[in-house]
């Protein structure tokens, strides 16, 4: 783990096309972690450099003339954002805006910093070792362990026709889980009280696991018991994930290490072979990793499991919580769901066929889309990372910065998501913030009088935008549709307050609540 320099800029600062600079040679920097509270204090008290941290890492002789001192990064940046599939260690390159397409490896698209309206972090010498977190070998094609580009594989198996299959399977599995407690003999529905985050965790993990890795042939009851054990192991492993990202070895955490190995064991080829209806993603990944042994493949599948669950679960919680907390959102969402089901000829019943909506019908639900977007805007805290492939100078409103080859540039979208110029009253949940005056999806947002190309980035952007983002949104939308269709929903405390975000996972994607919120639900009289 290496931690070096940080630069924070005001939203809306624009970059101009820049000549190359002759920056100094690369030098390794020391490891250090500054607690969040220290960082916050330094940001508030630093006078001579109000928009940047004051610490610098060691010798500054590598700074070229005119370079502003580069402050210290308080913690190493995390892996890709919500739902993102694992990628190679090195982030994708930053392309100079005046550079022709096709010069860089894999023909990566332009990442136009000036169109983000976002705060910018500049730092160097970062590498998050995903293999150490999950225990598998590198899946970078250049290392010879895969037969195809991993990112292309995820796009192929998470979008297009493959997305249709995943969406259908997820809808079926969600209803399998949600409708099961409705025993035929239960004449009068009764209220069930549960922590909302615990409920979302349980339902989404089980449905997501079945959708990706298929159903066990041993029967539903045995399958549920097995998945609940996997859920416990997943929670134990995920709990220490920030520490793994910070560079601590997993063997320090014996319980979590054991949980990771148990999860991987269940994903070995011989165990997956006992399951039916596996996703194309899992089958394709097994074939693509042909040079790895069975346990290495299983640990790669574990990385897929983590990527599919770790951010989708808290995103589902926040979407349900914010929707229920707003009477206007509940009313608008319920009306949209009822209208969609009616136009699709779907009848809500616990005894008849499950609800079935196709991709086109799900995509035509702007109210739910807006609720999900607004929930993610308020809770996501990912980093968007690029690596410079050559030396150049970055010109900004408050000065110029020499970027060296292999320096890393990161955008922190949360600062943009909470910018009051882009989003008035940014800390308030507004279910219709992403709806225009006609009730359609709003796509026009401004900063400093300029229309923004990037105004919403919980999934990253450009070449490394999360390949599973479409499926993640559909999962959450399906969950909300079914909750509104089958259940009456209430908070235990009618004056419930919004729980604080768990900042220990800042940078990992969607922040979970620091504490759970109790709610109650019961089946409707259908």
Short mmCIF file of C-alpha atoms in Angstrom, two decimals:
data_model
loop_
_atom_site.label_atom_id
_atom_site.label_comp_id
_atom_site.label_asym_id
_atom_site.label_seq_id
_atom_site.Cartn_x
_atom_site.Cartn_y
_atom_site.Cartn_z
CA UNK A 1 0.00 0.00 0.00
CA UNK A 2 1.33 3.45 -0.87
CA UNK A 3 -0.24 6.76 0.04
CA UNK A 4 0.94 10.01 -1.42
CA UNK A 5 -0.67 13.24 -2.51
CA UNK A 6 -4.11 14.76 -2.67
CA UNK A 7 -5.51 17.76 -4.46
CA UNK A 8 -9.12 18.94 -3.99
CA UNK A 9 -10.69 21.47 -6.33
CA UNK A 10 -13.94 23.36 -6.38
CA UNK A 11 -16.77 21.88 -8.49
CA UNK A 12 -16.95 23.25 -11.99
CA UNK A 13 -13.27 24.04 -12.39
CA UNK A 14 -12.47 23.59 -16.08
CA UNK A 15 -9.37 22.10 -17.62
CA UNK A 16 -7.90 23.39 -20.84
CA UNK A 17 -6.00 21.51 -23.50
CA UNK A 18 -2.44 21.30 -22.26
CA UNK A 19 1.11 20.73 -23.51
CA UNK A 20 3.30 18.01 -22.10
CA UNK A 21 5.59 18.80 -19.18
CA UNK A 22 8.95 17.32 -18.21
CA UNK A 23 8.13 16.05 -14.75
CA UNK A 24 10.69 14.46 -12.47
CA UNK A 25 11.37 10.77 -12.22
CA UNK A 26 8.99 8.51 -10.37
CA UNK A 27 9.77 7.87 -6.70
CA UNK A 28 8.12 5.49 -4.23
CA UNK A 29 6.50 7.13 -1.21
CA UNK A 30 5.94 6.02 2.33
CA UNK A 31 2.85 4.38 3.77
CA UNK A 32 0.63 6.35 6.10
CA UNK A 33 -3.03 6.56 7.05
CA UNK A 34 -4.61 9.69 8.51
CA UNK A 35 -7.90 9.20 10.36
CA UNK A 36 -10.95 10.85 8.83
CA UNK A 37 -11.33 13.25 11.73
CA UNK A 38 -7.79 14.54 11.23
CA UNK A 39 -8.42 15.05 7.56
CA UNK A 40 -11.60 16.97 8.26
CA UNK A 41 -9.82 19.20 10.79
CA UNK A 42 -7.00 19.90 8.36
CA UNK A 43 -9.46 20.79 5.63
CA UNK A 44 -11.21 23.24 7.92
CA UNK A 45 -8.14 24.87 9.47
CA UNK A 46 -5.64 25.09 6.65
CA UNK A 47 -5.41 28.79 5.73
CA UNK A 48 -2.57 29.11 3.25
CA UNK A 49 -4.00 26.40 1.00
CA UNK A 50 -7.75 26.39 1.70
CA UNK A 51 -8.66 23.89 -1.00
CA UNK A 52 -5.96 21.34 -0.24
CA UNK A 53 -4.48 19.38 2.61
CA UNK A 54 -1.29 20.82 4.04
CA UNK A 55 0.90 17.72 4.34
CA UNK A 56 3.33 16.70 1.63
CA UNK A 57 5.03 13.37 1.31
CA UNK A 58 8.74 13.66 1.95
CA UNK A 59 11.12 15.33 -0.45
CA UNK A 60 9.53 17.83 -2.81
CA UNK A 61 12.49 17.99 -5.17
CA UNK A 62 10.54 16.05 -7.75
CA UNK A 63 8.18 19.02 -8.15
CA UNK A 64 8.95 20.97 -11.30
CA UNK A 65 8.94 24.80 -11.31
CA UNK A 66 5.46 26.16 -10.95
CA UNK A 67 4.08 22.96 -9.43
CA UNK A 68 1.86 23.58 -6.44
CA UNK A 69 2.87 21.49 -3.41
CA UNK A 70 0.98 18.21 -3.52
CA UNK A 71 -0.69 17.39 -0.21
CA UNK A 72 -1.00 14.04 1.46
CA UNK A 73 -3.74 11.50 0.80
CA UNK A 74 -5.33 10.37 4.07
CA UNK A 75 -6.08 6.82 2.98
CA UNK A 76 -5.49 4.62 -0.05
CA UNK A 77 -8.26 4.74 -2.61
CA UNK A 78 -10.67 1.83 -2.80
CA UNK A 79 -11.70 -0.60 -5.52
CA UNK A 80 -14.27 0.12 -8.24
CA UNK A 81 -17.69 1.46 -7.26
CA UNK A 82 -21.11 -0.08 -6.75
CA UNK A 83 -21.53 -3.45 -8.41
CA UNK A 84 -18.37 -3.05 -10.43
CA UNK A 85 -16.80 -6.22 -11.66
CA UNK A 86 -13.18 -6.90 -10.70
CA UNK A 87 -10.65 -5.34 -13.04
CA UNK A 88 -6.92 -5.42 -13.51
CA UNK A 89 -4.75 -3.66 -10.94
CA UNK A 90 -3.89 -0.68 -13.11
CA UNK A 91 -6.74 1.79 -13.65
CA UNK A 92 -7.47 2.88 -17.22
CA UNK A 93 -5.47 5.71 -18.75
CA UNK A 94 -6.22 9.41 -18.84
CA UNK A 95 -6.26 10.58 -22.45
CA UNK A 96 -5.21 14.12 -23.23
CA UNK A 97 -8.10 15.91 -24.87
CA UNK A 98 -5.94 16.86 -27.88
CA UNK A 99 -4.71 13.32 -28.40
CA UNK A 100 -6.17 11.36 -31.35
CA UNK A 101 -8.20 8.27 -30.56
CA UNK A 102 -6.51 4.91 -30.88
CA UNK A 103 -3.09 5.87 -29.48
CA UNK A 104 -3.61 4.31 -26.10
CA UNK A 105 -3.88 0.69 -25.09
CA UNK A 106 -7.34 -0.82 -25.71
CA UNK A 107 -8.44 2.44 -27.36
CA UNK A 108 -9.88 3.85 -24.12
CA UNK A 109 -12.36 6.72 -24.57
CA UNK A 110 -11.63 10.30 -23.60
CA UNK A 111 -12.23 11.13 -19.95
CA UNK A 112 -13.02 14.84 -20.14
CA UNK A 113 -12.32 16.25 -16.68
CA UNK A 114 -13.84 19.58 -17.62
CA UNK A 115 -17.32 18.15 -18.08
CA UNK A 116 -17.64 16.64 -14.63
CA UNK A 117 -18.40 19.69 -12.53
CA UNK A 118 -16.79 17.59 -9.80
CA UNK A 119 -14.09 17.95 -7.23
CA UNK A 120 -10.84 16.42 -8.37
CA UNK A 121 -8.29 14.44 -6.43
CA UNK A 122 -4.75 14.09 -7.76
CA UNK A 123 -2.57 11.40 -6.28
CA UNK A 124 0.13 8.97 -7.34
CA UNK A 125 1.58 5.50 -6.79
CA UNK A 126 -1.65 3.76 -5.87
CA UNK A 127 -2.37 0.10 -6.44
CA UNK A 128 -5.27 -1.76 -4.82
CA UNK A 129 -4.43 -5.46 -4.87
CA UNK A 130 -7.72 -7.19 -5.50
CA UNK A 131 -6.08 -10.62 -5.58
CA UNK A 132 -5.02 -10.29 -1.94
CA UNK A 133 -8.56 -9.39 -0.87
CA UNK A 134 -10.19 -12.40 -2.53
CA UNK A 135 -7.21 -14.75 -2.65
CA UNK A 136 -7.12 -15.47 -6.39
CA UNK A 137 -4.41 -14.95 -9.00
CA UNK A 138 -4.40 -11.95 -11.30
CA UNK A 139 -7.15 -11.88 -13.91
CA UNK A 140 -5.33 -9.33 -16.04
CA UNK A 141 -5.12 -10.87 -19.54
CA UNK A 142 -1.48 -9.74 -19.78
CA UNK A 143 -0.62 -12.16 -16.97
CA UNK A 144 -1.82 -15.09 -19.06
CA UNK A 145 -4.46 -16.44 -16.69
CA UNK A 146 -7.49 -15.58 -18.82
CA UNK A 147 -8.42 -16.28 -22.42
CA UNK A 148 -10.32 -13.03 -22.97
CA UNK A 149 -10.50 -9.42 -21.83
CA UNK A 150 -12.25 -9.60 -18.47
CA UNK A 151 -14.17 -6.34 -18.85
CA UNK A 152 -15.51 -7.37 -22.25
CA UNK A 153 -16.63 -10.64 -20.69
CA UNK A 154 -18.61 -8.82 -18.02
CA UNK A 155 -20.26 -6.55 -20.58
CA UNK A 156 -21.16 -9.57 -22.72
CA UNK A 157 -22.75 -11.43 -19.80
CA UNK A 158 -24.37 -8.52 -17.90
CA UNK A 159 -25.88 -6.48 -20.72
CA UNK A 160 -27.98 -7.01 -23.86
CA UNK A 161 -29.73 -10.37 -24.15
CA UNK A 162 -27.88 -11.63 -21.08
CA UNK A 163 -29.43 -8.81 -19.05
CA UNK A 164 -32.90 -9.94 -20.08
CA UNK A 165 -32.21 -13.43 -18.74
CA UNK A 166 -30.75 -12.08 -15.50
CA UNK A 167 -33.69 -9.74 -14.98
CA UNK A 168 -36.25 -12.50 -15.51
CA UNK A 169 -34.39 -14.82 -13.13
CA UNK A 170 -34.09 -12.12 -10.47
CA UNK A 171 -37.82 -11.32 -10.62
CA UNK A 172 -38.65 -14.99 -10.23
CA UNK A 173 -36.21 -15.49 -7.34
CA UNK A 174 -37.34 -12.37 -5.49
CA UNK A 175 -40.93 -13.59 -5.57
CA UNK A 176 -39.88 -17.10 -4.58
CA UNK A 177 -38.39 -15.59 -1.42
CA UNK A 178 -41.01 -12.92 -0.70
CA UNK A 179 -44.11 -15.03 -1.30
CA UNK A 180 -42.95 -18.15 0.58
CA UNK A 181 -44.14 -17.01 4.06
CA UNK A 182 -47.67 -16.65 2.71
CA UNK A 183 -48.98 -20.06 3.77
CA UNK A 184 -52.38 -20.94 2.26
CA UNK A 185 -53.88 -21.50 5.70
CA UNK A 186 -53.03 -17.99 6.92
CA UNK A 187 -56.41 -16.26 6.73
CA UNK A 188 -55.40 -13.03 8.44
CA UNK A 189 -52.07 -11.45 7.53
CA UNK A 190 -50.04 -10.46 10.57
CA UNK A 191 -47.43 -7.75 10.97
CA UNK A 192 -43.78 -8.80 10.99
CA UNK A 193 -41.24 -6.45 12.58
CA UNK A 194 -37.65 -6.54 11.35
CA UNK A 195 -34.66 -4.32 10.81
CA UNK A 196 -35.01 -2.85 7.32
CA UNK A 197 -31.33 -3.24 6.47
CA UNK A 198 -31.35 -6.83 7.74
CA UNK A 199 -34.45 -7.53 5.64
CA UNK A 200 -32.93 -6.04 2.48
CA UNK A 201 -29.67 -7.88 3.14
CA UNK A 202 -31.39 -11.24 3.52
CA UNK A 203 -33.77 -10.94 0.57
CA UNK A 204 -31.35 -9.39 -1.91
CA UNK A 205 -28.47 -11.72 -1.02
CA UNK A 206 -30.57 -14.84 -1.40
CA UNK A 207 -32.23 -13.72 -4.63
CA UNK A 208 -28.97 -12.43 -6.09
CA UNK A 209 -27.09 -15.61 -5.19
CA UNK A 210 -29.75 -17.80 -6.82
CA UNK A 211 -29.77 -15.59 -9.91
CA UNK A 212 -26.02 -15.74 -10.50
CA UNK A 213 -25.11 -19.19 -9.22
CA UNK A 214 -28.35 -21.08 -9.79
CA UNK A 215 -30.61 -23.17 -7.58
CA UNK A 216 -29.52 -26.17 -5.58
CA UNK A 217 -31.11 -29.42 -6.72
CA UNK A 218 -31.54 -30.63 -3.12
CA UNK A 219 -34.81 -28.73 -2.57
CA UNK A 220 -35.99 -25.30 -1.44
CA UNK A 221 -35.78 -25.75 2.35
CA UNK A 222 -32.28 -27.19 2.29
CA UNK A 223 -31.26 -24.54 -0.22
CA UNK A 224 -32.51 -21.70 2.00
CA UNK A 225 -30.62 -23.04 5.03
CA UNK A 226 -27.45 -23.33 2.96
CA UNK A 227 -27.74 -19.80 1.58
CA UNK A 228 -28.39 -18.35 5.04
CA UNK A 229 -25.08 -19.89 6.15
CA UNK A 230 -23.43 -18.29 3.14
CA UNK A 231 -25.07 -15.00 4.10
CA UNK A 232 -23.48 -15.16 7.56
CA UNK A 233 -20.08 -15.89 6.02
CA UNK A 234 -20.50 -13.07 3.51
CA UNK A 235 -21.30 -10.57 6.29
CA UNK A 236 -18.25 -11.69 8.26
CA UNK A 237 -15.97 -11.29 5.24
CA UNK A 238 -17.49 -8.02 4.06
CA UNK A 239 -17.21 -6.52 7.55
CA UNK A 240 -13.41 -6.45 7.36
CA UNK A 241 -13.22 -5.55 3.66
CA UNK A 242 -12.18 -1.92 4.31
CA UNK A 243 -9.21 -3.25 6.29
CA UNK A 244 -8.21 -5.47 3.37
CA UNK A 245 -8.37 -2.48 1.04
CA UNK A 246 -6.20 -0.55 3.50
CA UNK A 247 -3.57 -3.26 3.07
CA UNK A 248 -3.98 -5.49 6.12
CA UNK A 249 -3.53 -9.22 5.41
CA UNK A 250 -6.63 -11.33 5.82
CA UNK A 251 -4.93 -13.87 8.09
CA UNK A 252 -5.05 -11.20 10.82
CA UNK A 253 -8.83 -11.73 10.87
CA UNK A 254 -9.21 -15.45 11.54
CA UNK A 255 -13.02 -15.55 11.53
CA UNK A 256 -13.28 -13.52 8.33
CA UNK A 257 -10.53 -15.58 6.69
CA UNK A 258 -12.42 -18.78 7.52
CA UNK A 259 -15.63 -17.20 6.19
CA UNK A 260 -13.93 -16.30 2.90
CA UNK A 261 -12.62 -19.83 2.45
CA UNK A 262 -16.06 -21.32 3.18
CA UNK A 263 -17.66 -19.01 0.62
CA UNK A 264 -15.06 -19.97 -1.98
CA UNK A 265 -15.52 -23.67 -1.22
CA UNK A 266 -19.21 -23.39 -2.10
CA UNK A 267 -18.25 -21.85 -5.45
CA UNK A 268 -15.91 -24.63 -6.56
CA UNK A 269 -16.78 -26.16 -9.90
CA UNK A 270 -17.84 -29.46 -8.36
CA UNK A 271 -20.33 -27.67 -6.10
CA UNK A 272 -21.63 -25.36 -8.82
CA UNK A 273 -22.21 -28.47 -10.91
CA UNK A 274 -24.91 -29.49 -8.44
CA UNK A 275 -26.88 -26.33 -9.18
CA UNK A 276 -29.37 -25.57 -11.93
CA UNK A 277 -30.01 -22.38 -13.93
CA UNK A 278 -26.56 -20.84 -13.45
CA UNK A 279 -26.08 -17.45 -15.10
CA UNK A 280 -24.17 -17.06 -18.33
CA UNK A 281 -21.66 -14.90 -16.43
CA UNK A 282 -20.66 -17.71 -14.04
CA UNK A 283 -20.47 -20.33 -16.80
CA UNK A 284 -18.45 -18.08 -19.08
CA UNK A 285 -16.05 -17.06 -16.31
CA UNK A 286 -15.32 -20.70 -15.48
CA UNK A 287 -14.46 -21.38 -19.12
CA UNK A 288 -12.41 -18.20 -19.46
CA UNK A 289 -10.23 -18.98 -16.44
CA UNK A 290 -9.20 -22.34 -17.85
CA UNK A 291 -5.57 -22.01 -16.72
CA UNK A 292 -6.51 -21.62 -13.04
CA UNK A 293 -7.14 -24.51 -10.69
CA UNK A 294 -10.57 -25.13 -9.21
CA UNK A 295 -9.99 -23.14 -6.01
CA UNK A 296 -8.53 -20.18 -7.91
CA UNK A 297 -11.63 -20.13 -10.10
CA UNK A 298 -13.83 -20.31 -7.02
CA UNK A 299 -12.11 -17.30 -5.47
CA UNK A 300 -12.60 -15.36 -8.68
CA UNK A 301 -16.29 -16.24 -8.50
CA UNK A 302 -16.20 -14.96 -4.92
CA UNK A 303 -15.01 -11.60 -6.26
CA UNK A 304 -18.03 -11.61 -8.58
CA UNK A 305 -20.31 -12.44 -5.64
CA UNK A 306 -18.91 -9.57 -3.60
CA UNK A 307 -19.16 -7.13 -6.50
CA UNK A 308 -22.79 -8.12 -7.11
CA UNK A 309 -23.87 -7.78 -3.48
CA UNK A 310 -21.73 -5.41 -1.43
CA UNK A 311 -23.16 -2.22 -2.93
CA UNK A 312 -26.50 -3.37 -4.28
CA UNK A 313 -27.69 -4.32 -0.78
CA UNK A 314 -27.17 -0.90 0.86
CA UNK A 315 -28.48 0.79 -2.31
CA UNK A 316 -31.67 -1.27 -1.96
CA UNK A 317 -31.99 -0.26 1.69
CA UNK A 318 -31.64 3.45 0.97
CA UNK A 319 -34.11 3.29 -1.92
CA UNK A 320 -36.75 1.59 0.23
CA UNK A 321 -36.05 3.77 3.27
CA UNK A 322 -36.15 7.09 1.42
CA UNK A 323 -39.26 6.08 -0.52
CA UNK A 324 -41.16 5.02 2.61
CA UNK A 325 -40.07 8.13 4.50
CA UNK A 326 -41.58 10.40 1.84
CA UNK A 327 -45.40 10.19 1.53
CA UNK A 328 -45.19 11.92 -1.86
CA UNK A 329 -42.67 9.35 -3.10
CA UNK A 330 -44.79 6.45 -1.83
CA UNK A 331 -47.88 7.82 -3.55
CA UNK A 332 -46.12 8.48 -6.88
CA UNK A 333 -44.30 5.13 -6.85
CA UNK A 334 -47.45 3.15 -5.98
CA UNK A 335 -49.38 4.85 -8.77
CA UNK A 336 -46.61 4.11 -11.27
CA UNK A 337 -46.36 0.46 -10.21
CA UNK A 338 -50.13 -0.06 -10.42
CA UNK A 339 -50.27 1.63 -13.82
CA UNK A 340 -47.39 -0.49 -15.16
CA UNK A 341 -48.89 -3.75 -13.90
CA UNK A 342 -52.30 -2.87 -15.30
CA UNK A 343 -50.93 -2.00 -18.74
CA UNK A 344 -48.94 -5.26 -18.71
CA UNK A 345 -52.04 -7.26 -17.83
CA UNK A 346 -50.49 -8.43 -14.57
CA UNK A 347 -52.66 -9.36 -11.59
CA UNK A 348 -51.28 -9.07 -8.06
CA UNK A 349 -52.06 -12.27 -6.21
CA UNK A 350 -50.32 -14.60 -3.77
CA UNK A 351 -52.07 -17.61 -5.29
CA UNK A 352 -51.87 -16.93 -9.03
CA UNK A 353 -48.81 -16.67 -11.26
CA UNK A 354 -45.95 -14.40 -10.12
CA UNK A 355 -45.63 -10.90 -11.52
CA UNK A 356 -43.66 -10.79 -14.76
CA UNK A 357 -42.43 -7.56 -16.34
CA UNK A 358 -40.11 -7.44 -19.33
CA UNK A 359 -37.10 -5.18 -19.79
CA UNK A 360 -39.00 -2.56 -21.78
CA UNK A 361 -41.72 -2.27 -19.14
CA UNK A 362 -39.17 -1.94 -16.34
CA UNK A 363 -37.28 0.72 -18.25
CA UNK A 364 -40.44 2.82 -18.61
CA UNK A 365 -40.77 3.63 -14.89
CA UNK A 366 -39.22 7.11 -14.45
CA UNK A 367 -40.54 7.64 -10.90
CA UNK A 368 -38.79 4.55 -9.54
CA UNK A 369 -35.70 5.47 -11.56
CA UNK A 370 -35.67 8.91 -9.95
CA UNK A 371 -36.15 7.48 -6.45
CA UNK A 372 -33.23 5.08 -6.94
CA UNK A 373 -30.99 7.78 -8.44
CA UNK A 374 -31.75 10.22 -5.65
CA UNK A 375 -31.07 7.54 -3.03
CA UNK A 376 -27.73 6.72 -4.63
CA UNK A 377 -26.84 10.39 -4.95
CA UNK A 378 -27.17 10.76 -1.19
CA UNK A 379 -25.38 7.55 -0.22
CA UNK A 380 -22.69 6.71 -2.79
CA UNK A 381 -19.05 7.52 -2.04
CA UNK A 382 -16.93 5.91 -4.73
CA UNK A 383 -13.80 7.09 -6.52
CA UNK A 384 -13.36 7.35 -10.27
CA UNK A 385 -9.72 6.59 -11.08
CA UNK A 386 -7.52 7.07 -14.15
CA UNK A 387 -3.79 6.55 -14.74
CA UNK A 388 -1.79 9.05 -16.82
CA UNK A 389 0.00 7.34 -19.71
CA UNK A 390 2.38 10.24 -20.36
CA UNK A 391 3.61 13.47 -18.73
CA UNK A 392 1.38 16.49 -19.22
CA UNK A 393 0.26 19.70 -17.51
CA UNK A 394 -3.26 20.04 -16.20
CA UNK A 395 -4.44 23.68 -16.32
CA UNK A 396 -7.19 24.66 -13.89
CA UNK A 397 -8.77 27.87 -12.69
CA UNK A 398 -6.51 28.19 -9.65
CA UNK A 399 -3.27 27.01 -11.22
CA UNK A 400 -1.47 24.38 -13.26
CA UNK A 401 -0.33 20.95 -12.16
CA UNK A 402 2.31 18.76 -13.73
CA UNK A 403 1.02 15.23 -14.09
CA UNK A 404 3.65 12.57 -14.63
CA UNK A 405 3.35 9.30 -16.43
CA UNK A 406 1.80 6.72 -14.07
CA UNK A 407 0.40 9.41 -11.80
CA UNK A 408 -3.19 8.65 -10.91
CA UNK A 409 -6.09 11.09 -11.17
CA UNK A 410 -9.29 10.46 -9.27
CA UNK A 411 -12.66 12.12 -9.20
CA UNK A 412 -14.69 11.95 -6.00
CA UNK A 413 -18.30 12.09 -7.27
CA UNK A 414 -19.84 12.52 -3.81
CA UNK A 415 -18.58 16.11 -3.73
CA UNK A 416 -20.38 16.70 -7.02
CA UNK A 417 -23.52 14.87 -5.85
CA UNK A 418 -23.73 17.21 -2.85
CA UNK A 419 -22.89 20.42 -4.72
CA UNK A 420 -25.74 22.92 -4.04
CA UNK A 421 -25.20 24.62 -7.40
CA UNK A 422 -25.90 21.38 -9.25
CA UNK A 423 -28.43 20.03 -6.75
CA UNK A 424 -30.25 22.73 -4.75
CA UNK A 425 -30.84 21.73 -1.13
CA UNK A 426 -28.48 18.78 -1.73
CA UNK A 427 -28.90 17.02 1.62
CA UNK A 428 -32.67 16.69 1.20
CA UNK A 429 -34.21 13.66 -0.48
CA UNK A 430 -36.41 14.79 -3.38
CA UNK A 431 -37.98 11.83 -5.13
CA UNK A 432 -38.65 13.85 -8.30
CA UNK A 433 -35.21 15.46 -8.59
CA UNK A 434 -34.50 13.42 -11.72
CA UNK A 435 -37.90 14.07 -13.31
CA UNK A 436 -38.60 16.94 -15.71
CA UNK A 437 -41.79 18.99 -15.89
CA UNK A 438 -43.38 16.28 -18.05
CA UNK A 439 -42.64 13.49 -15.60
CA UNK A 440 -39.91 12.06 -17.83
CA UNK A 441 -36.30 11.42 -16.87
CA UNK A 442 -34.38 14.68 -16.39
CA UNK A 443 -30.90 14.78 -17.91
CA UNK A 444 -30.04 18.49 -17.85
CA UNK A 445 -27.98 19.83 -14.93
CA UNK A 446 -25.68 22.87 -14.74
CA UNK A 447 -22.61 24.15 -12.88
CA UNK A 448 -21.18 27.66 -13.31
CA UNK A 449 -23.74 28.19 -16.06
CA UNK A 450 -22.41 25.27 -18.07
CA UNK A 451 -24.38 22.15 -18.93
CA UNK A 452 -22.77 19.11 -17.36
CA UNK A 453 -21.98 15.93 -19.23
CA UNK A 454 -21.30 14.13 -15.94
CA UNK A 455 -23.66 14.97 -13.10
CA UNK A 456 -24.43 11.54 -11.66
CA UNK A 457 -21.58 9.06 -11.19
CA UNK A 458 -22.25 6.37 -8.56
CA UNK A 459 -21.21 3.73 -11.11
CA UNK A 460 -18.08 5.44 -12.37
CA UNK A 461 -17.76 6.56 -15.99
CA UNK A 462 -16.02 5.95 -19.28
CA UNK A 463 -14.24 2.70 -20.06
CA UNK A 464 -14.53 1.38 -16.52
CA UNK A 465 -18.12 2.32 -15.81
CA UNK A 466 -19.63 -0.53 -13.84
CA UNK A 467 -20.66 -3.21 -16.36
CA UNK A 468 -23.32 -4.47 -13.94
CA UNK A 469 -24.96 -1.08 -13.36
CA UNK A 470 -28.02 -1.86 -15.51
CA UNK A 471 -28.67 -5.10 -13.67
CA UNK A 472 -28.10 -3.43 -10.28
CA UNK A 473 -30.75 -0.78 -11.00
CA UNK A 474 -33.19 -3.38 -12.31
CA UNK A 475 -32.70 -5.51 -9.18
CA UNK A 476 -33.54 -2.58 -6.92
CA UNK A 477 -36.48 -1.57 -9.07
CA UNK A 478 -37.90 -5.10 -9.04
CA UNK A 479 -37.51 -5.22 -5.26
CA UNK A 480 -39.44 -1.94 -4.84
CA UNK A 481 -42.18 -3.09 -7.24
CA UNK A 482 -42.73 -6.30 -5.30
CA UNK A 483 -42.63 -4.59 -1.90
CA UNK A 484 -45.30 -2.13 -3.03
CA UNK A 485 -47.37 -4.85 -4.69
CA UNK A 486 -47.44 -7.53 -2.00
CA UNK A 487 -46.97 -5.73 1.32
CA UNK A 488 -48.31 -3.02 3.54
CA UNK A 489 -45.31 -1.14 4.88
CA UNK A 490 -44.83 1.03 7.96
CA UNK A 491 -42.00 2.30 10.13
CA UNK A 492 -42.17 1.19 13.75
CA UNK A 493 -41.31 4.79 14.68
CA UNK A 494 -43.49 7.12 12.63
CA UNK A 495 -40.97 9.93 13.25
CA UNK A 496 -37.97 7.87 12.21
CA UNK A 497 -34.80 9.80 11.51
CA UNK A 498 -32.39 9.07 8.71
CA UNK A 499 -29.55 6.91 10.07
CA UNK A 500 -26.02 8.25 9.56
CA UNK A 501 -23.83 6.83 6.82
CA UNK A 502 -21.11 4.37 7.76
CA UNK A 503 -18.08 6.43 6.75
CA UNK A 504 -15.69 3.55 7.43
CA UNK A 505 -16.56 2.34 3.93
CA UNK A 506 -16.03 5.68 2.20
CA UNK A 507 -14.68 5.04 -1.27
CA UNK A 508 -16.02 1.49 -1.51
CA UNK A 509 -19.24 2.53 -3.22
CA UNK A 510 -22.60 2.89 -1.48
CA UNK A 511 -22.31 3.60 2.24
CA UNK A 512 -24.54 1.43 4.44
CA UNK A 513 -26.44 2.86 7.42
CA UNK A 514 -24.51 3.07 10.67
CA UNK A 515 -27.50 1.58 12.47
CA UNK A 516 -30.58 -0.34 11.34
CA UNK A 517 -34.13 1.02 11.23
CA UNK A 518 -37.06 -1.09 12.37
CA UNK A 519 -40.07 -1.40 10.08
CA UNK A 520 -43.04 -3.71 9.87
CA UNK A 521 -44.71 -5.38 6.93
CA UNK A 522 -47.59 -7.71 6.24
CA UNK A 523 -49.19 -9.23 3.17
CA UNK A 524 -51.99 -7.24 1.64
CA UNK A 525 -55.50 -8.69 1.39
CA UNK A 526 -55.16 -9.72 -2.23
#
